[in-house]
Coordinates of C-alpha atoms and ligand atoms in Angstrom, one line a residue:
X6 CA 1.9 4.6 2.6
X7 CA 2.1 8.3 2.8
X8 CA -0.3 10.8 4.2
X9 CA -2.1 13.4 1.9
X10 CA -3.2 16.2 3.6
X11 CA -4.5 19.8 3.4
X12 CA -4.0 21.3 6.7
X13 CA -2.2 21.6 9.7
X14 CA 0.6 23.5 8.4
X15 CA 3.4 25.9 10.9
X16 CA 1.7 22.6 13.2
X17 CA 5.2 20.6 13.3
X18 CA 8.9 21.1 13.1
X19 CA 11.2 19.4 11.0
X20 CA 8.8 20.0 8.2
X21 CA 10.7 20.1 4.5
X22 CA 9.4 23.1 2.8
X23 CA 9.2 22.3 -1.3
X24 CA 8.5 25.1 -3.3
X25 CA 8.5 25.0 -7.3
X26 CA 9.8 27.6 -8.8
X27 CA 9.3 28.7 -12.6
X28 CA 12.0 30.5 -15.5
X29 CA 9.9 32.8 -16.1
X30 CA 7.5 33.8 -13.5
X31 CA 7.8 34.8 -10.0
X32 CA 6.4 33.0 -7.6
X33 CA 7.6 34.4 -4.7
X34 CA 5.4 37.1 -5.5
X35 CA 2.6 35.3 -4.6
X36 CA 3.8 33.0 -2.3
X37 CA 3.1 35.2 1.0
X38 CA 1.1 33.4 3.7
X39 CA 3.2 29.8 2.8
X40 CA 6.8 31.9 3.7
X41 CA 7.6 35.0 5.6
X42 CA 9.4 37.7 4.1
X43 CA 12.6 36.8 5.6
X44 CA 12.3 33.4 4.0
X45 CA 11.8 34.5 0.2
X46 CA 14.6 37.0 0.6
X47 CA 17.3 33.9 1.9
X48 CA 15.7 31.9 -1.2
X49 CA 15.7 34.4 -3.8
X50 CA 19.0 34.8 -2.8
X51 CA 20.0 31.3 -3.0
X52 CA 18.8 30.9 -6.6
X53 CA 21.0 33.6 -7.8
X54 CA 24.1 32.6 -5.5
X55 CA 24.1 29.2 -6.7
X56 CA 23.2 30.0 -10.4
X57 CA 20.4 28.1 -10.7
X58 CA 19.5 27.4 -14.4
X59 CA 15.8 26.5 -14.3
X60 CA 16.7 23.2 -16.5
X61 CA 13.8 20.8 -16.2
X62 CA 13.5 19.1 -13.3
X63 CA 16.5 20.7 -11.2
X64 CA 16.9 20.9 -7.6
X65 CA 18.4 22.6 -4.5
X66 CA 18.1 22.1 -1.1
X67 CA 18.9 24.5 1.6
X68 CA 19.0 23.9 5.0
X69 CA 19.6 27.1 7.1
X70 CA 20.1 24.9 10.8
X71 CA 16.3 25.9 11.2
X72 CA 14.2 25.2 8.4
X73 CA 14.9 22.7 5.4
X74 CA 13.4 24.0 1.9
X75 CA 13.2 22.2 -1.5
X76 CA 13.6 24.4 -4.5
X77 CA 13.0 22.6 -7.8
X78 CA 12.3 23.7 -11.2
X79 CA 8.9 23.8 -13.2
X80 CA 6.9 24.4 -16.2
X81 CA 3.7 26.7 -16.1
X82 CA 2.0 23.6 -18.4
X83 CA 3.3 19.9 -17.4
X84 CA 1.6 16.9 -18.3
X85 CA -0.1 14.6 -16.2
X86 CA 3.3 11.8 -16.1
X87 CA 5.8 14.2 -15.7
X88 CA 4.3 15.8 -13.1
X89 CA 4.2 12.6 -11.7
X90 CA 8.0 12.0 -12.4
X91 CA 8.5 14.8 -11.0
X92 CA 7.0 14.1 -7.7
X93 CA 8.9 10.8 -7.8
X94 CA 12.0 12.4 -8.0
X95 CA 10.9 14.9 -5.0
X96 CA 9.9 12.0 -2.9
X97 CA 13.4 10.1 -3.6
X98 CA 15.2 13.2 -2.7
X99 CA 13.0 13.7 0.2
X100 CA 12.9 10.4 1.4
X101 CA 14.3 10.1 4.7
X102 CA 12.4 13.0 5.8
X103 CA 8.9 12.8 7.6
X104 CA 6.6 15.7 6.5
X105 CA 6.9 17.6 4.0
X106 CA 5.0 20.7 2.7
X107 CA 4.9 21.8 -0.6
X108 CA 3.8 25.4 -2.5
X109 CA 1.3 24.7 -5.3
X110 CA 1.4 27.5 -7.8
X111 CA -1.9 27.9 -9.6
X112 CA -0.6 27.0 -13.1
X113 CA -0.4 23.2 -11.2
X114 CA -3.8 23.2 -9.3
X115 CA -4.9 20.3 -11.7
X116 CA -1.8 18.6 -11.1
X117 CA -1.6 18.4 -7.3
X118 CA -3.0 14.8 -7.3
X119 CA -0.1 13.6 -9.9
X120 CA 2.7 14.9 -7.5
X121 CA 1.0 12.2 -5.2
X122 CA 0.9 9.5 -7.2
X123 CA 4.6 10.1 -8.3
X124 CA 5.3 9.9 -4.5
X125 CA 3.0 7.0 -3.4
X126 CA 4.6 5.0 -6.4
X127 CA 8.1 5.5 -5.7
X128 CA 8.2 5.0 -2.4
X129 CA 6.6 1.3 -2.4
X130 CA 9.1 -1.0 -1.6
X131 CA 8.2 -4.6 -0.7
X132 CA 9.6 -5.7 3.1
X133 CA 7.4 -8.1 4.6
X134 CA 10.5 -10.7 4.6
X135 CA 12.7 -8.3 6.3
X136 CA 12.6 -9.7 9.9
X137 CA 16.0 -7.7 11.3
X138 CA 16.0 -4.8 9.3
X139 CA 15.7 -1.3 11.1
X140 CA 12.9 1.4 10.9
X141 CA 15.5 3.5 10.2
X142 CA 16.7 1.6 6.9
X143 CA 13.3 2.6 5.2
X144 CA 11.9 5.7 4.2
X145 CA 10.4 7.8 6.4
X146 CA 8.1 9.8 4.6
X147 CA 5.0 9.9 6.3
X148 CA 3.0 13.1 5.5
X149 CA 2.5 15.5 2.5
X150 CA 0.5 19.0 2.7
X151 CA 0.0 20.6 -0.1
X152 CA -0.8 24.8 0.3
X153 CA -2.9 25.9 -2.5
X154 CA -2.3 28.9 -4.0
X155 CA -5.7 29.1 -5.4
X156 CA -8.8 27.5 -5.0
X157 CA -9.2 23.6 -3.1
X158 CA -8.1 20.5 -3.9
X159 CA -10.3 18.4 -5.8
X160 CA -11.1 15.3 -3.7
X161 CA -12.2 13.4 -6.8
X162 CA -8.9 13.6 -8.5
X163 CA -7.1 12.7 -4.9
X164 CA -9.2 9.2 -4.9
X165 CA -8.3 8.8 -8.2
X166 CA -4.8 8.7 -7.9
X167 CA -5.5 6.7 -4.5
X168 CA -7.4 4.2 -5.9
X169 CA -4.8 3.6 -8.9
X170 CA -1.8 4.0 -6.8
X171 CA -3.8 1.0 -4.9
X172 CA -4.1 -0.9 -8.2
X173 CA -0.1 -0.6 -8.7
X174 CA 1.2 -1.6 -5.5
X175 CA -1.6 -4.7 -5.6
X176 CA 0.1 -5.7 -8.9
X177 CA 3.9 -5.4 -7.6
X178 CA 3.0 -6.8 -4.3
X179 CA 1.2 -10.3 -6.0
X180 CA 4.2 -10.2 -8.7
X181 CA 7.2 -9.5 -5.6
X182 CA 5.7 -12.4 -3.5
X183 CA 8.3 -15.5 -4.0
X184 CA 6.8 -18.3 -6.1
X185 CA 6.5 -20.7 -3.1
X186 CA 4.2 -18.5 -1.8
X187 CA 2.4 -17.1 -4.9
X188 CA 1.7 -20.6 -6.0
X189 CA -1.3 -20.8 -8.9
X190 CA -4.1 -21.4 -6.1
X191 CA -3.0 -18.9 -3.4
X192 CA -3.0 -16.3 -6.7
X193 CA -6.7 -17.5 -7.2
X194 CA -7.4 -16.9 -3.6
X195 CA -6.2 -13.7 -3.2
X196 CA -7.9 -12.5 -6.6
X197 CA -11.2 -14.2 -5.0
X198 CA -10.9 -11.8 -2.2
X199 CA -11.6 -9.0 -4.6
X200 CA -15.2 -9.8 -4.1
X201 CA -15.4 -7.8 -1.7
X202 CA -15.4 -4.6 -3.8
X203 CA -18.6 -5.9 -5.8
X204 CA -16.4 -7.5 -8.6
X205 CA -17.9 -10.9 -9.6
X206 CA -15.0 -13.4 -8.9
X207 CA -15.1 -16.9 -10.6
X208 CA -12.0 -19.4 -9.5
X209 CA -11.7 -22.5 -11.7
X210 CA -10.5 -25.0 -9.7
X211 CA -7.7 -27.5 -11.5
X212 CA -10.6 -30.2 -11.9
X213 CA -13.1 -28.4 -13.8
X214 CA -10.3 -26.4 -16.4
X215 CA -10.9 -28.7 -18.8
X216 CA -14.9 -29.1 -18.8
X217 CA -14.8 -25.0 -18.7
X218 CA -12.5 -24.7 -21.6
X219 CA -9.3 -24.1 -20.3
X220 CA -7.6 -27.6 -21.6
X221 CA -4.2 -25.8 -22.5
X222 CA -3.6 -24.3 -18.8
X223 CA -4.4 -27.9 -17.8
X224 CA -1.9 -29.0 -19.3
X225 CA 1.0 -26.6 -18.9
X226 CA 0.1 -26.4 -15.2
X227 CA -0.6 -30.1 -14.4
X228 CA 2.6 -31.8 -13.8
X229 CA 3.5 -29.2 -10.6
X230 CA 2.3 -29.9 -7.4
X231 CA 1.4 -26.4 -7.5
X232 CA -2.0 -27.3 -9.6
X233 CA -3.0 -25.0 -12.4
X234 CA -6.4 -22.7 -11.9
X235 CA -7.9 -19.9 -13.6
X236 CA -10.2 -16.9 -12.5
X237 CA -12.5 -14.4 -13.9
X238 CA -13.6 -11.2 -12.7
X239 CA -16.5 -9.6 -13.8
X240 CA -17.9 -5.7 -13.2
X241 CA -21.4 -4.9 -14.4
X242 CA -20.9 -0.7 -14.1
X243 CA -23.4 -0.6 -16.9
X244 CA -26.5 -2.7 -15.4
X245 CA -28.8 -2.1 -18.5
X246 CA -26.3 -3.3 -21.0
X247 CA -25.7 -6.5 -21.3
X248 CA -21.9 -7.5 -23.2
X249 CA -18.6 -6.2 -21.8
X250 CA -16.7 -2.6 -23.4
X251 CA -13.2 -4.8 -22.9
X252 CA -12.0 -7.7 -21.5
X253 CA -8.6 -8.0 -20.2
X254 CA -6.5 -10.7 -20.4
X255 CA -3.5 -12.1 -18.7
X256 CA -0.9 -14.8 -18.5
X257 CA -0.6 -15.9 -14.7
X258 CA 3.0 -18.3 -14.7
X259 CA 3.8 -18.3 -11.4
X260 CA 6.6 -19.8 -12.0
X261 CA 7.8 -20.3 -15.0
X262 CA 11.0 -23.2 -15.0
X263 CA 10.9 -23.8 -19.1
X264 CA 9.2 -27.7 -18.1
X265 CA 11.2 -30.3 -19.9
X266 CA 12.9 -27.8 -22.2
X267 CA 14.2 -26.5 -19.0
X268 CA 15.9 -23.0 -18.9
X269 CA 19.4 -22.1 -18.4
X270 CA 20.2 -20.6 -14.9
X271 CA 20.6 -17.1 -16.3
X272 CA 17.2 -17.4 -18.1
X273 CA 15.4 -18.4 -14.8
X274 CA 16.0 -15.0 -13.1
X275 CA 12.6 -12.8 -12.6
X276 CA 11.0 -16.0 -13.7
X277 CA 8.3 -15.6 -10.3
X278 CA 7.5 -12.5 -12.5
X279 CA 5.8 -14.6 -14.7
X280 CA 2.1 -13.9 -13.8
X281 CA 2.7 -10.6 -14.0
X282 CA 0.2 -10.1 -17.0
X283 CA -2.4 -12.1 -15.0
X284 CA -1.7 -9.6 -12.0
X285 CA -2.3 -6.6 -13.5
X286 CA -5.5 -7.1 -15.5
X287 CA -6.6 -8.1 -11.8
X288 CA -5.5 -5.0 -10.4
X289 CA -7.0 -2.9 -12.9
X290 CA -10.1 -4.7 -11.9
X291 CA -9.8 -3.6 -8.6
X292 CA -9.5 -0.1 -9.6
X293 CA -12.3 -0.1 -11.8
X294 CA -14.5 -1.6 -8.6
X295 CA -12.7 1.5 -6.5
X296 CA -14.0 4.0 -8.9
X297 CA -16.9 2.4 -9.7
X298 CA -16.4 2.8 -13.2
X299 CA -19.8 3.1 -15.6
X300 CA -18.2 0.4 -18.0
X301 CA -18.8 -3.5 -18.4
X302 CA -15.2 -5.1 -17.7
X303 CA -14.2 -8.3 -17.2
X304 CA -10.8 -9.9 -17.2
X305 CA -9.6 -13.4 -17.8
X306 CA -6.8 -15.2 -16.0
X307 CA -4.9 -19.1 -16.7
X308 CA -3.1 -19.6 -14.1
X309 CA 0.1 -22.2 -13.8
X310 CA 3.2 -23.4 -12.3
X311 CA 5.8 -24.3 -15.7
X312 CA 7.6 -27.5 -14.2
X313 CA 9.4 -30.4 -14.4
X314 CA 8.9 -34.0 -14.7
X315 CA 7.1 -37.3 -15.4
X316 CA 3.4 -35.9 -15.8
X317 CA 4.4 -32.7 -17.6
X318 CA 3.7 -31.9 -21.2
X319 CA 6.2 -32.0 -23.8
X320 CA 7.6 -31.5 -27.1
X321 CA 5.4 -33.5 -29.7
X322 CA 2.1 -33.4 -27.4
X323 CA -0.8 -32.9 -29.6
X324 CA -3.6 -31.4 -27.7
X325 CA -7.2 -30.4 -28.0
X326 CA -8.4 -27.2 -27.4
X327 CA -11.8 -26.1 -26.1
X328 CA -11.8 -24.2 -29.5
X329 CA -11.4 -27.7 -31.5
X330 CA -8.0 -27.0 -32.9
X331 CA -5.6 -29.1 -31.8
X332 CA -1.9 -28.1 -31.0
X333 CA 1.2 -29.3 -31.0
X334 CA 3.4 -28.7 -28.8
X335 CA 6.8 -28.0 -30.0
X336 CA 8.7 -26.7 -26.9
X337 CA 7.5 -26.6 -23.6
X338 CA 8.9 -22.9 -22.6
X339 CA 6.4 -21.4 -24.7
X340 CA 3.8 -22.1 -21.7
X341 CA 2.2 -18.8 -22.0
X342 CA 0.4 -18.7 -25.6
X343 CA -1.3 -21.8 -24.0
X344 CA -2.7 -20.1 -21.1
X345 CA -3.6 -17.4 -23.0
X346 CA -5.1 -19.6 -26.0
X347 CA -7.6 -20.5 -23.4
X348 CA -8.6 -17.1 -21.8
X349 CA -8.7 -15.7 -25.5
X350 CA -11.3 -18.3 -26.5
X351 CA -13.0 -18.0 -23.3
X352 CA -13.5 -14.3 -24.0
X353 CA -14.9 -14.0 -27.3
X354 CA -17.0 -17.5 -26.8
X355 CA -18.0 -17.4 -23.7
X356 CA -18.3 -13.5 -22.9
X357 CA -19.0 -12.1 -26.2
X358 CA -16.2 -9.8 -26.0
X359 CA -15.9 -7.2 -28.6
X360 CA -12.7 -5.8 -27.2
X361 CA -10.0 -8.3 -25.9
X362 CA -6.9 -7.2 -24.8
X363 CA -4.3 -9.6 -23.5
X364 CA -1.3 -8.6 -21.7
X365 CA 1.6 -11.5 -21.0
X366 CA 5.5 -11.6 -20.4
X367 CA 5.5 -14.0 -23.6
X368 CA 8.7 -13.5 -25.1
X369 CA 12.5 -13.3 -24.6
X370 CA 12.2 -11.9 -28.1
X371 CA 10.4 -8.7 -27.4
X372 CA 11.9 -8.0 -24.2
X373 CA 15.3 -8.1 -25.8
X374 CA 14.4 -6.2 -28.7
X375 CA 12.5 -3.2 -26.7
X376 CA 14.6 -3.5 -23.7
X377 CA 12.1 -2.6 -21.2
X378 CA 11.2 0.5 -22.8
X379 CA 8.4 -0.2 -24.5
X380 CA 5.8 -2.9 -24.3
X381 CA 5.4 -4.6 -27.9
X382 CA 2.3 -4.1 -29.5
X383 CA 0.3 -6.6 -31.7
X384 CA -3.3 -5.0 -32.9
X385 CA -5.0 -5.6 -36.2
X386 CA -7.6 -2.9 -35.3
X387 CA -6.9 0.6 -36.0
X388 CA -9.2 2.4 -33.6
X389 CA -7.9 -0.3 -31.2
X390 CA -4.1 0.2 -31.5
X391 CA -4.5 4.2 -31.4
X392 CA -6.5 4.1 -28.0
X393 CA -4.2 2.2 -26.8
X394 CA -0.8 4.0 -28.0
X395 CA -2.4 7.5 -26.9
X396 CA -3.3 5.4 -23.3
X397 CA 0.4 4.5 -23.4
X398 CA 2.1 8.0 -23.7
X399 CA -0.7 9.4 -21.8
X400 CA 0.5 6.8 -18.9
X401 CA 4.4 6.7 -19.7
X402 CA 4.3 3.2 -20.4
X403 CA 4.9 3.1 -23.6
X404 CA 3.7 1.0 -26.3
X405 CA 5.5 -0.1 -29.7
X406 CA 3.9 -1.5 -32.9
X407 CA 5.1 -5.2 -33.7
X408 CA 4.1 -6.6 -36.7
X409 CA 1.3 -9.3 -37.6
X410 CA 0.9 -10.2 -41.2
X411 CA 0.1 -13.4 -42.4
X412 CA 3.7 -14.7 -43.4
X413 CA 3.8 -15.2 -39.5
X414 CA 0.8 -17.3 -39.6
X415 CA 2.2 -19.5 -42.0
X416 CA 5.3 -20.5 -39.8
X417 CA 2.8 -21.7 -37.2
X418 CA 1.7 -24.8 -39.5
X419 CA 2.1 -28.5 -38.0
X420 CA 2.4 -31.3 -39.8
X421 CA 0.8 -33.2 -37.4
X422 CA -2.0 -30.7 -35.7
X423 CA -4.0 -27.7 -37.0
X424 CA -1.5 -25.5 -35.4
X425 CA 2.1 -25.6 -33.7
X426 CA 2.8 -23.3 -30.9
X427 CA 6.0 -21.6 -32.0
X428 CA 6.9 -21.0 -35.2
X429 CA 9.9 -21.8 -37.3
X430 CA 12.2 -19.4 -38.6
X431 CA 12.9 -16.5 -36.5
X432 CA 9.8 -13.3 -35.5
X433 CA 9.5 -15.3 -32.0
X434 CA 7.4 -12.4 -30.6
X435 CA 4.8 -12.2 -34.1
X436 CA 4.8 -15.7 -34.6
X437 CA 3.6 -15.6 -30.8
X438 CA 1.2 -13.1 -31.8
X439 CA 0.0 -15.2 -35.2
X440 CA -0.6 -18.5 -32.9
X441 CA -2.7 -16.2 -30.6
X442 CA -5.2 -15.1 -33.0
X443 CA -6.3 -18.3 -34.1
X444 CA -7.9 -18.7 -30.6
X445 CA -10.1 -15.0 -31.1
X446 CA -13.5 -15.8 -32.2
X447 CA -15.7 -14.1 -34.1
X448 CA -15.2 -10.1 -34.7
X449 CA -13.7 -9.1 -32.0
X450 CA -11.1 -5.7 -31.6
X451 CA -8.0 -7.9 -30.2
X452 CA -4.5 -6.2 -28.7
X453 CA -1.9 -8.2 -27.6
X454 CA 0.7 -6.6 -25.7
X455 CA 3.7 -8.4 -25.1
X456 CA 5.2 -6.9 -21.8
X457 CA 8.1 -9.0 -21.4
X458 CA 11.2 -7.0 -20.4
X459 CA 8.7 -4.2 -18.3
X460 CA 7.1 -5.9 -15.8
X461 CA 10.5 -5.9 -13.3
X462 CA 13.6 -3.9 -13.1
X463 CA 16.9 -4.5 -11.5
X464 CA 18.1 -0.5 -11.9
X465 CA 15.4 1.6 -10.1
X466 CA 14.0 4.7 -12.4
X467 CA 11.3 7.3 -10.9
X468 CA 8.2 6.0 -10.1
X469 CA 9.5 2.3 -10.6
X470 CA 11.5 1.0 -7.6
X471 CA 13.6 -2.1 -8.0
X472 CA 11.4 -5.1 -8.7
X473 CA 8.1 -5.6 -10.0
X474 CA 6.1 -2.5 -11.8
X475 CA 3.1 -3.3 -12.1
X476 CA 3.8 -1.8 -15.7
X477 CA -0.1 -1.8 -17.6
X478 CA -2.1 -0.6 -14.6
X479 CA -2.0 3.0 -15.4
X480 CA -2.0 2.3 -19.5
X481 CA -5.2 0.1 -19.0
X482 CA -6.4 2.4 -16.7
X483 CA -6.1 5.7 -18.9
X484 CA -7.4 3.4 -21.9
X485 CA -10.7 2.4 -19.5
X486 CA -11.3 5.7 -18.7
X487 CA -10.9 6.8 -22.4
X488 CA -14.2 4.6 -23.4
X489 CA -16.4 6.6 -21.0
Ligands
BES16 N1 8.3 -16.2 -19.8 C1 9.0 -16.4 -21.0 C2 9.3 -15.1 -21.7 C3 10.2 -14.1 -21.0 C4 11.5 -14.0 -21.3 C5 9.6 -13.2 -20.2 C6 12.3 -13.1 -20.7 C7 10.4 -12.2 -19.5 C8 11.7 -12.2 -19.8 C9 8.2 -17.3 -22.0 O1 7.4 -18.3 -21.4 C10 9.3 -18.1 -22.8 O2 10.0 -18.8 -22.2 N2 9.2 -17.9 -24.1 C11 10.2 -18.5 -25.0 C12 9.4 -19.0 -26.2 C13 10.2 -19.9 -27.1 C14 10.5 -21.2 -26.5 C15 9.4 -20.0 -28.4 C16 11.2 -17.5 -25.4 O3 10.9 -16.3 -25.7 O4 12.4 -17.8 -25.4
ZN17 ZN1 8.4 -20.1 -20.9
ZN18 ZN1 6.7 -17.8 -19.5

């Protein structure tokens, strides 16, 4: 974790000087008391030698056999995420260095916070199995300082950014952990430890699912040794109301194998990445409890093992929901809709949501067709679908419409059950999306966003390191803090 701090600068050598310059402004003008007089001459000098262009984002470093400096190019008005891009990219470049010191121009006072968070977030990397590697073969970077130009930082925003950059690395580090260790009970666990922050933490245990509602997880999850749980997390940051402003839902395969319609070896890759829905709605809890967000939240999780074997569920199962409906089960790699079915019910039955939103790697379908771009997005509700499209360019992870209509609800008929859990003919992710809804009771707002294809990557890019992302911690996040 690196070090944000405000002071203590001409206090070390070997300290990386970073100073953003801008097309059409001079900040060397006003940059006195951070460099000497020598120094902007050498660096004005540089820009011109080496024909700098001022294109977004471009850097040079110089390094004179004294001091190292860090010239990189800016915009007088950046928004929040590519500021924090921005600082990614710094950080990356930066690296192997230990301190580092950077110039903040007045026209990015409000953005300080956001260089840190770009830097916290790419340099998370995940090395607690590393038992021979070197301190040398990670990244050094211990300490930034940033020199205001103008006025102080604003602590507030700095806690912010800490507590959400807390919330990310909590949801990479549950989805990184390998699924012999993230099994569905040690996920409850360490979600139960949450408690400590004043969230209200629930854990169903496998023998109670069924009496509490959660009959599909009990299923999907009960043939593993690995028994299935779920967990829900309540905050009460509005004590005189009484129902929730959302609650978050999320799919929590820790494994997901495909069960008797077992998947092919290439499929089963990233497939410990599962429950990566079910981490981050808990890590967005935990940054709510941080800030001590004035909001009613609560978040839902089914938790399971998808496995192999004489006890597991299969195709033709018909199975009774807490809802009533029964379903049939028509392949057993579409696990997730189960879990969800469950959470979804439990939401708007149980806690009265009037806003559900349920995040879940659910489909090949959707991650294939967006690629890992965009999470799919599945919202009936207009007010619903905006907040959460705005969150998702606000947050750079970005959201895409899918369609619902109800064609897709009519390829979900059994002819054996009230519903089947896939669909026939083709629109895997809305048919997904169509089997969903029947488990939403009464009125309430419901997203679903299908964030299959974003929740790891094999090719970093800034501010996502190879692995998991955590990908919907800062979109729920930006959407939360919307409702205030
Ligand atoms: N976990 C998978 C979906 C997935 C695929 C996530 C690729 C991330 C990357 C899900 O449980 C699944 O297997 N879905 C099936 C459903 C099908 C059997 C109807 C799929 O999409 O193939
Ligand atoms: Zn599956
Ligand atoms: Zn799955």
């Amino acid at each position: 974790m690196v070090e944000f701090s405000f002071q203590g600068f001409g206090t070390e050598k070997n300290v990386v000087k970073v100073v953003p310059v801008f097309k059409d402004r001079d900040v060397f003008e006003r940059i006195g008391s951070f460099l000497s007089e020598k120094e902007i001459k050498q660096l004005k000098k540089a820009l011109e030698n080496r024909s700098f262009k001022f294109k977004d984002d471009e850097m040079l470093v110089l390094d004179d056999g004294v001091q190292k400096y860090l010239l990189v190019a800016v915009k007088p008005r950046m928004p929040a995420v590519e500021v924090q891009r921005l600082g990614a990219k710094i950080a990356r470049k930066l690296a192997g260095e230990r301190v580092i010191e950077f110039f903040v121009p007045a026209e990015l006072k409000d953005r300080a916070a956001d260089l840190a968070l770009g830097t916290e977030l790419e340099l998370y990397s995940f090395d607690k199995y590393f038992t021979k590697k070197k301190p040398d073969d990670f990244d050094q970077l211990e300490t930034v300082r940033f020199y205001f130009e103008k006025g102080e930082p604003e602590a507030d925003k700095f806690a912010e950014m800490k507590a959400l950059a807390n919330g990310v690395r909590y949801a990479r580090d549950l989805a990184n952990e390998p699924p012999n260790v993230l099994t569905p009970e040690a996920m409850a666990r360490d979600i139960e430890r949450l408690a400590y922050l004043g969230l209200e933490v629930e854990v169903v245990p496998t023998e109670a699912l069924q009496k509490k509602g959660f009959c599909l997880t009990y299923e999907v999850g009960k043939e593993s040794v690995n028994q299935p749980y779920a967990a829900i997390i309540c905050w009460r940051g509005r004590s005189k109301q009484k129902d929730f402003d959302a609650v978050l839902v999320g799919k929590g395969v820790t494994f997901d194998s495909g069960g008797i319609n077992l998947k092919p070896a290439k499929a089963l890759e990233n497939m410990k990445m599962d429950m990566s829905g079910a981490a981050v709605v808990a890590a967005v809890m935990k940054v709510v409890a941080l800030r001590q967000m004035k909001l009613n939240v609560a978040a839902v999780m089914g938790l399971a093992e998808n496995m192999i074997g004489g006890k597991a569920y299969k195709p033709q199962d018909v199975i009774k929901s807490a809802s009533g409906l029964t379903v049939e089960v028509a392949n057993s790699d579409a696990e997730g809709r189960m879990l969800l079915a469950d959470c979804l019910w439990y939401a708007t039955e149980k806690l009265k949501a009037r806003t559900v939103i349920d995040l879940a790697t659910l489909t090949g379908a959707t991650a294939n067709m967006l690629g890992g771009v965009f999470a799919g997005l599945f919202c009936e509700d207009e007010a619903l679908s905006r907040a959460l499209l705005d969150a998702g360019k606000a947050s750079g992870e970005k959201l895409w419409p899918l369609p619902m209509a109800p064609e897709y609800e009519e390829k979900i008929k059994s002819d054996i059950a009230d519903v089947c859990h896939i669909g026939s003919g083709g629109a895997g992710a809305s048919t997904a999306a169509a089997f969903l809804k029947r488990f939403v009771k009464g009125k309430a707002a419901w997203a679903h966003l299908d964030i299959a294809g974003c929740e790891g990557r094999n090719k970093p890019k800034p501010m996502y390191p190879k692995g998991a992302t955590g990908f919907g911690v800062k979109l729920l996040y930006d959407y939360l803090k919307g409702l205030k």
